[in-house]
Amino acid sequence: GTCFLKEDQHYSEWKGEECFLQSDHASNALLWGDSFAAHYVPGIKDSVHLFSSNILQYTAGGCAPAFAYDPAYRPQCKQFSEQIEGILANYDIHTVVMAADWKLALENGLTYEDLTRTVAFLREKGIRVVMIGQSPLFDHSVEDISNRARILGTKTTESSVSIDLHSINAILREIAGPG
């Protein structure tokens, strides 16, 4: 409700200064995206010693990081993304890390062209862009998959993954370009 906004929250409820995951570096990076981006926060907090920048979290449920993304089921997403330009300036952001449930967003109106335009906008401002690809989605819970493999004596394979990660991530890699 402060740094990860739920679907019923307005972007103005984001608490900027409170959303730095650490604050001992001279430069700032922004983690921008939906709950798939927010799920990286515990790992980032546990590994802050590995980063050379402060990480600022700006995440909202169902809001993929793209300016044109305006899904009917999350009407606040467009306004949420429109705040990015101000955040970049106000917090002197030099790197933006984008992460989302790309599959869900692509099924709900996001286009690869929208992502390309968003990345181009950021790069024109001299900002480094890092895009985290689609995380696996499974047909069953990971626990069920593991138990089934243990009981049946089989190995878990990519057949448990319910989406084609390779094709989505290949396109995202092309859009993101060299890191």
Tab-separated table of C-alpha atoms in Angstrom:
chain	number	residue	atom	x	y	z
A	1	GLY	CA	0.000	0.000	0.000
A	2	THR	CA	3.037	2.317	0.094
A	3	CYS	CA	5.490	1.210	-2.591
A	4	PHE	CA	3.388	-1.546	-4.159
A	5	LEU	CA	-0.055	-0.156	-4.835
A	6	LYS	CA	-3.087	-2.395	-4.928
A	7	GLU	CA	-5.692	-2.184	-7.685
A	8	ASP	CA	-7.958	0.128	-5.675
A	9	GLN	CA	-5.202	2.618	-4.827
A	10	HIS	CA	-4.515	5.912	-6.599
A	11	TYR	CA	-0.954	6.626	-7.768
A	12	SER	CA	-0.795	9.547	-5.306
A	13	GLU	CA	-0.640	7.010	-2.452
A	14	TRP	CA	2.889	6.013	-3.516
A	15	LYS	CA	5.302	7.220	-0.824
A	16	GLY	CA	8.424	8.064	-2.874
A	17	GLU	CA	11.128	8.592	-0.259
A	18	GLU	CA	9.878	5.608	1.766
A	19	CYS	CA	10.276	3.345	-1.272
A	20	PHE	CA	14.057	3.318	-1.496
A	21	LEU	CA	15.242	-0.204	-0.753
A	22	GLN	CA	18.547	1.293	0.371
A	23	SER	CA	19.970	4.793	0.367
A	24	ASP	CA	23.727	4.709	0.750
A	25	HIS	CA	24.755	5.137	-2.907
A	26	ALA	CA	25.192	8.265	-4.988
A	27	SER	CA	23.027	7.080	-7.913
A	28	ASN	CA	19.438	5.858	-8.164
A	29	ALA	CA	17.701	3.143	-10.163
A	30	LEU	CA	13.958	2.586	-10.452
A	31	LEU	CA	12.162	-0.755	-10.251
A	32	TRP	CA	8.971	-0.165	-12.263
A	33	GLY	CA	6.207	-2.666	-12.887
A	34	ASP	CA	3.457	-4.860	-11.515
A	35	SER	CA	3.427	-7.540	-8.808
A	36	PHE	CA	5.968	-9.549	-10.810
A	37	ALA	CA	8.359	-6.602	-10.351
A	38	ALA	CA	7.425	-6.279	-6.677
A	39	HIS	CA	8.207	-9.924	-6.025
A	40	TYR	CA	11.905	-9.144	-6.588
A	41	VAL	CA	11.966	-6.716	-3.643
A	42	PRO	CA	12.798	-9.251	-0.878
A	43	GLY	CA	15.736	-10.547	-2.935
A	44	ILE	CA	16.932	-7.023	-3.637
A	45	LYS	CA	16.745	-6.142	0.060
A	46	ASP	CA	18.750	-9.251	0.921
A	47	SER	CA	21.381	-8.377	-1.690
A	48	VAL	CA	21.731	-4.599	-1.424
A	49	HIS	CA	25.477	-4.997	-0.931
A	50	LEU	CA	25.672	-6.198	-4.559
A	51	PHE	CA	24.152	-3.036	-6.050
A	52	SER	CA	25.982	0.150	-6.921
A	53	SER	CA	22.764	2.201	-6.963
A	54	ASN	CA	19.907	2.847	-4.620
A	55	ILE	CA	16.795	1.025	-5.815
A	56	LEU	CA	13.497	2.901	-5.745
A	57	GLN	CA	10.366	0.720	-5.933
A	58	TYR	CA	7.430	1.950	-8.031
A	59	THR	CA	5.039	-0.949	-8.516
A	60	ALA	CA	1.284	-1.453	-8.783
A	61	GLY	CA	-0.891	-4.527	-9.141
A	62	GLY	CA	-1.624	-5.337	-12.776
A	63	CYS	CA	0.251	-2.311	-14.127
A	64	ALA	CA	2.899	-3.333	-16.641
A	65	PRO	CA	5.610	-0.698	-17.177
A	66	ALA	CA	4.551	0.934	-20.440
A	67	PHE	CA	3.113	4.386	-21.044
A	68	ALA	CA	0.305	3.290	-23.356
A	69	TYR	CA	-0.836	0.358	-21.235
A	70	ASP	CA	-4.421	1.034	-20.166
A	71	PRO	CA	-6.136	-2.256	-19.295
A	72	ALA	CA	-9.870	-2.144	-18.667
A	73	TYR	CA	-9.476	-4.213	-15.516
A	74	ARG	CA	-6.969	-1.748	-13.974
A	75	PRO	CA	-8.050	1.775	-14.947
A	76	GLN	CA	-5.382	3.425	-12.768
A	77	CYS	CA	-2.441	1.963	-14.737
A	78	LYS	CA	-2.203	4.698	-17.367
A	79	GLN	CA	-2.132	7.432	-14.710
A	80	PHE	CA	0.358	5.363	-12.694
A	81	SER	CA	2.730	5.197	-15.677
A	82	GLU	CA	2.253	8.867	-16.540
A	83	GLN	CA	4.062	9.724	-13.282
A	84	ILE	CA	7.323	8.185	-14.489
A	85	GLU	CA	8.712	11.310	-16.126
A	86	GLY	CA	8.379	13.238	-12.865
A	87	ILE	CA	9.871	10.376	-10.856
A	88	LEU	CA	12.858	10.208	-13.207
A	89	ALA	CA	13.545	13.895	-12.679
A	90	ASN	CA	12.679	14.159	-8.980
A	91	TYR	CA	14.817	11.200	-7.960
A	92	ASP	CA	17.623	11.589	-10.518
A	93	ILE	CA	17.069	8.100	-11.930
A	94	HIS	CA	19.822	6.781	-14.226
A	95	THR	CA	18.570	3.172	-14.673
A	96	VAL	CA	15.050	1.791	-15.001
A	97	VAL	CA	14.423	-1.900	-14.368
A	98	MET	CA	11.145	-3.011	-15.938
A	99	ALA	CA	9.393	-6.225	-14.924
A	100	ALA	CA	5.865	-7.561	-15.316
A	101	ASP	CA	3.636	-10.480	-16.018
A	102	TRP	CA	4.230	-9.736	-19.683
A	103	LYS	CA	1.941	-12.560	-20.824
A	104	LEU	CA	-1.024	-11.148	-18.890
A	105	ALA	CA	-0.315	-7.607	-20.071
A	106	LEU	CA	-0.007	-8.720	-23.706
A	107	GLU	CA	-3.349	-10.498	-23.387
A	108	ASN	CA	-4.921	-7.294	-22.035
A	109	GLY	CA	-3.882	-4.679	-24.551
A	110	LEU	CA	-0.147	-4.161	-24.178
A	111	THR	CA	1.708	-4.372	-27.464
A	112	TYR	CA	5.370	-4.881	-28.183
A	113	GLU	CA	5.223	-1.522	-29.980
A	114	ASP	CA	4.099	0.114	-26.696
A	115	LEU	CA	7.126	-1.376	-24.966
A	116	THR	CA	9.436	-0.306	-27.784
A	117	ARG	CA	8.166	3.285	-27.516
A	118	THR	CA	8.532	3.272	-23.727
A	119	VAL	CA	12.106	1.990	-23.913
A	120	ALA	CA	12.937	4.540	-26.649
A	121	PHE	CA	11.538	7.372	-24.509
A	122	LEU	CA	13.675	6.328	-21.554
A	123	ARG	CA	16.817	5.949	-23.665
A	124	GLU	CA	16.274	9.379	-25.247
A	125	LYS	CA	16.520	10.755	-21.718
A	126	GLY	CA	19.875	9.003	-21.297
A	127	ILE	CA	18.463	6.336	-19.014
A	128	ARG	CA	19.797	2.784	-19.035
A	129	VAL	CA	16.967	0.262	-19.410
A	130	VAL	CA	16.992	-3.252	-17.993
A	131	MET	CA	14.034	-5.488	-18.769
A	132	ILE	CA	13.409	-8.624	-16.731
A	133	GLY	CA	11.777	-11.283	-18.880
A	134	GLN	CA	8.652	-13.288	-18.271
A	135	SER	CA	8.782	-15.477	-15.175
A	136	PRO	CA	7.551	-19.036	-15.543
A	137	LEU	CA	3.861	-19.696	-14.994
A	138	PHE	CA	2.909	-23.237	-14.116
A	139	ASP	CA	-0.137	-25.404	-14.813
A	140	HIS	CA	-0.056	-26.552	-11.185
A	141	SER	CA	1.539	-25.263	-8.006
A	142	VAL	CA	5.296	-25.764	-7.765
A	143	GLU	CA	4.665	-27.951	-4.725
A	144	ASP	CA	2.316	-30.212	-6.746
A	145	ILE	CA	4.823	-30.453	-9.586
A	146	SER	CA	7.615	-31.365	-7.167
A	147	ASN	CA	5.496	-33.911	-5.288
A	148	ARG	CA	4.328	-35.550	-8.516
A	149	ALA	CA	7.929	-35.829	-9.730
A	150	ARG	CA	9.055	-37.290	-6.399
A	151	ILE	CA	6.175	-39.803	-6.201
A	152	LEU	CA	6.385	-40.863	-9.847
A	153	GLY	CA	10.162	-40.790	-9.922
A	154	THR	CA	10.199	-38.472	-12.911
A	155	LYS	CA	12.146	-35.322	-13.531
A	156	THR	CA	10.409	-31.976	-13.666
A	157	THR	CA	10.756	-30.418	-17.083
A	158	GLU	CA	9.732	-27.369	-18.988
A	159	SER	CA	6.510	-29.205	-19.835
A	160	SER	CA	5.240	-28.015	-16.435
A	161	VAL	CA	5.495	-24.415	-17.626
A	162	SER	CA	2.213	-23.219	-19.065
A	163	ILE	CA	3.592	-20.588	-21.450
A	164	ASP	CA	6.260	-20.308	-24.110
A	165	LEU	CA	8.847	-18.321	-22.179
A	166	HIS	CA	11.382	-18.475	-24.974
A	167	SER	CA	9.352	-16.624	-27.598
A	168	ILE	CA	8.137	-13.887	-25.219
A	169	ASN	CA	11.585	-13.376	-23.737
A	170	ALA	CA	13.277	-13.342	-27.151
A	171	ILE	CA	11.093	-10.421	-28.218
A	172	LEU	CA	11.613	-8.639	-24.888
A	173	ARG	CA	15.384	-9.136	-25.245
A	174	GLU	CA	15.235	-7.560	-28.706
A	175	ILE	CA	13.213	-4.584	-27.408
A	176	ALA	CA	15.501	-4.070	-24.409
A	177	GLY	CA	18.608	-4.241	-26.573
A	178	PRO	CA	22.077	-4.295	-25.076
A	179	GLY	CA	22.059	-3.665	-21.319
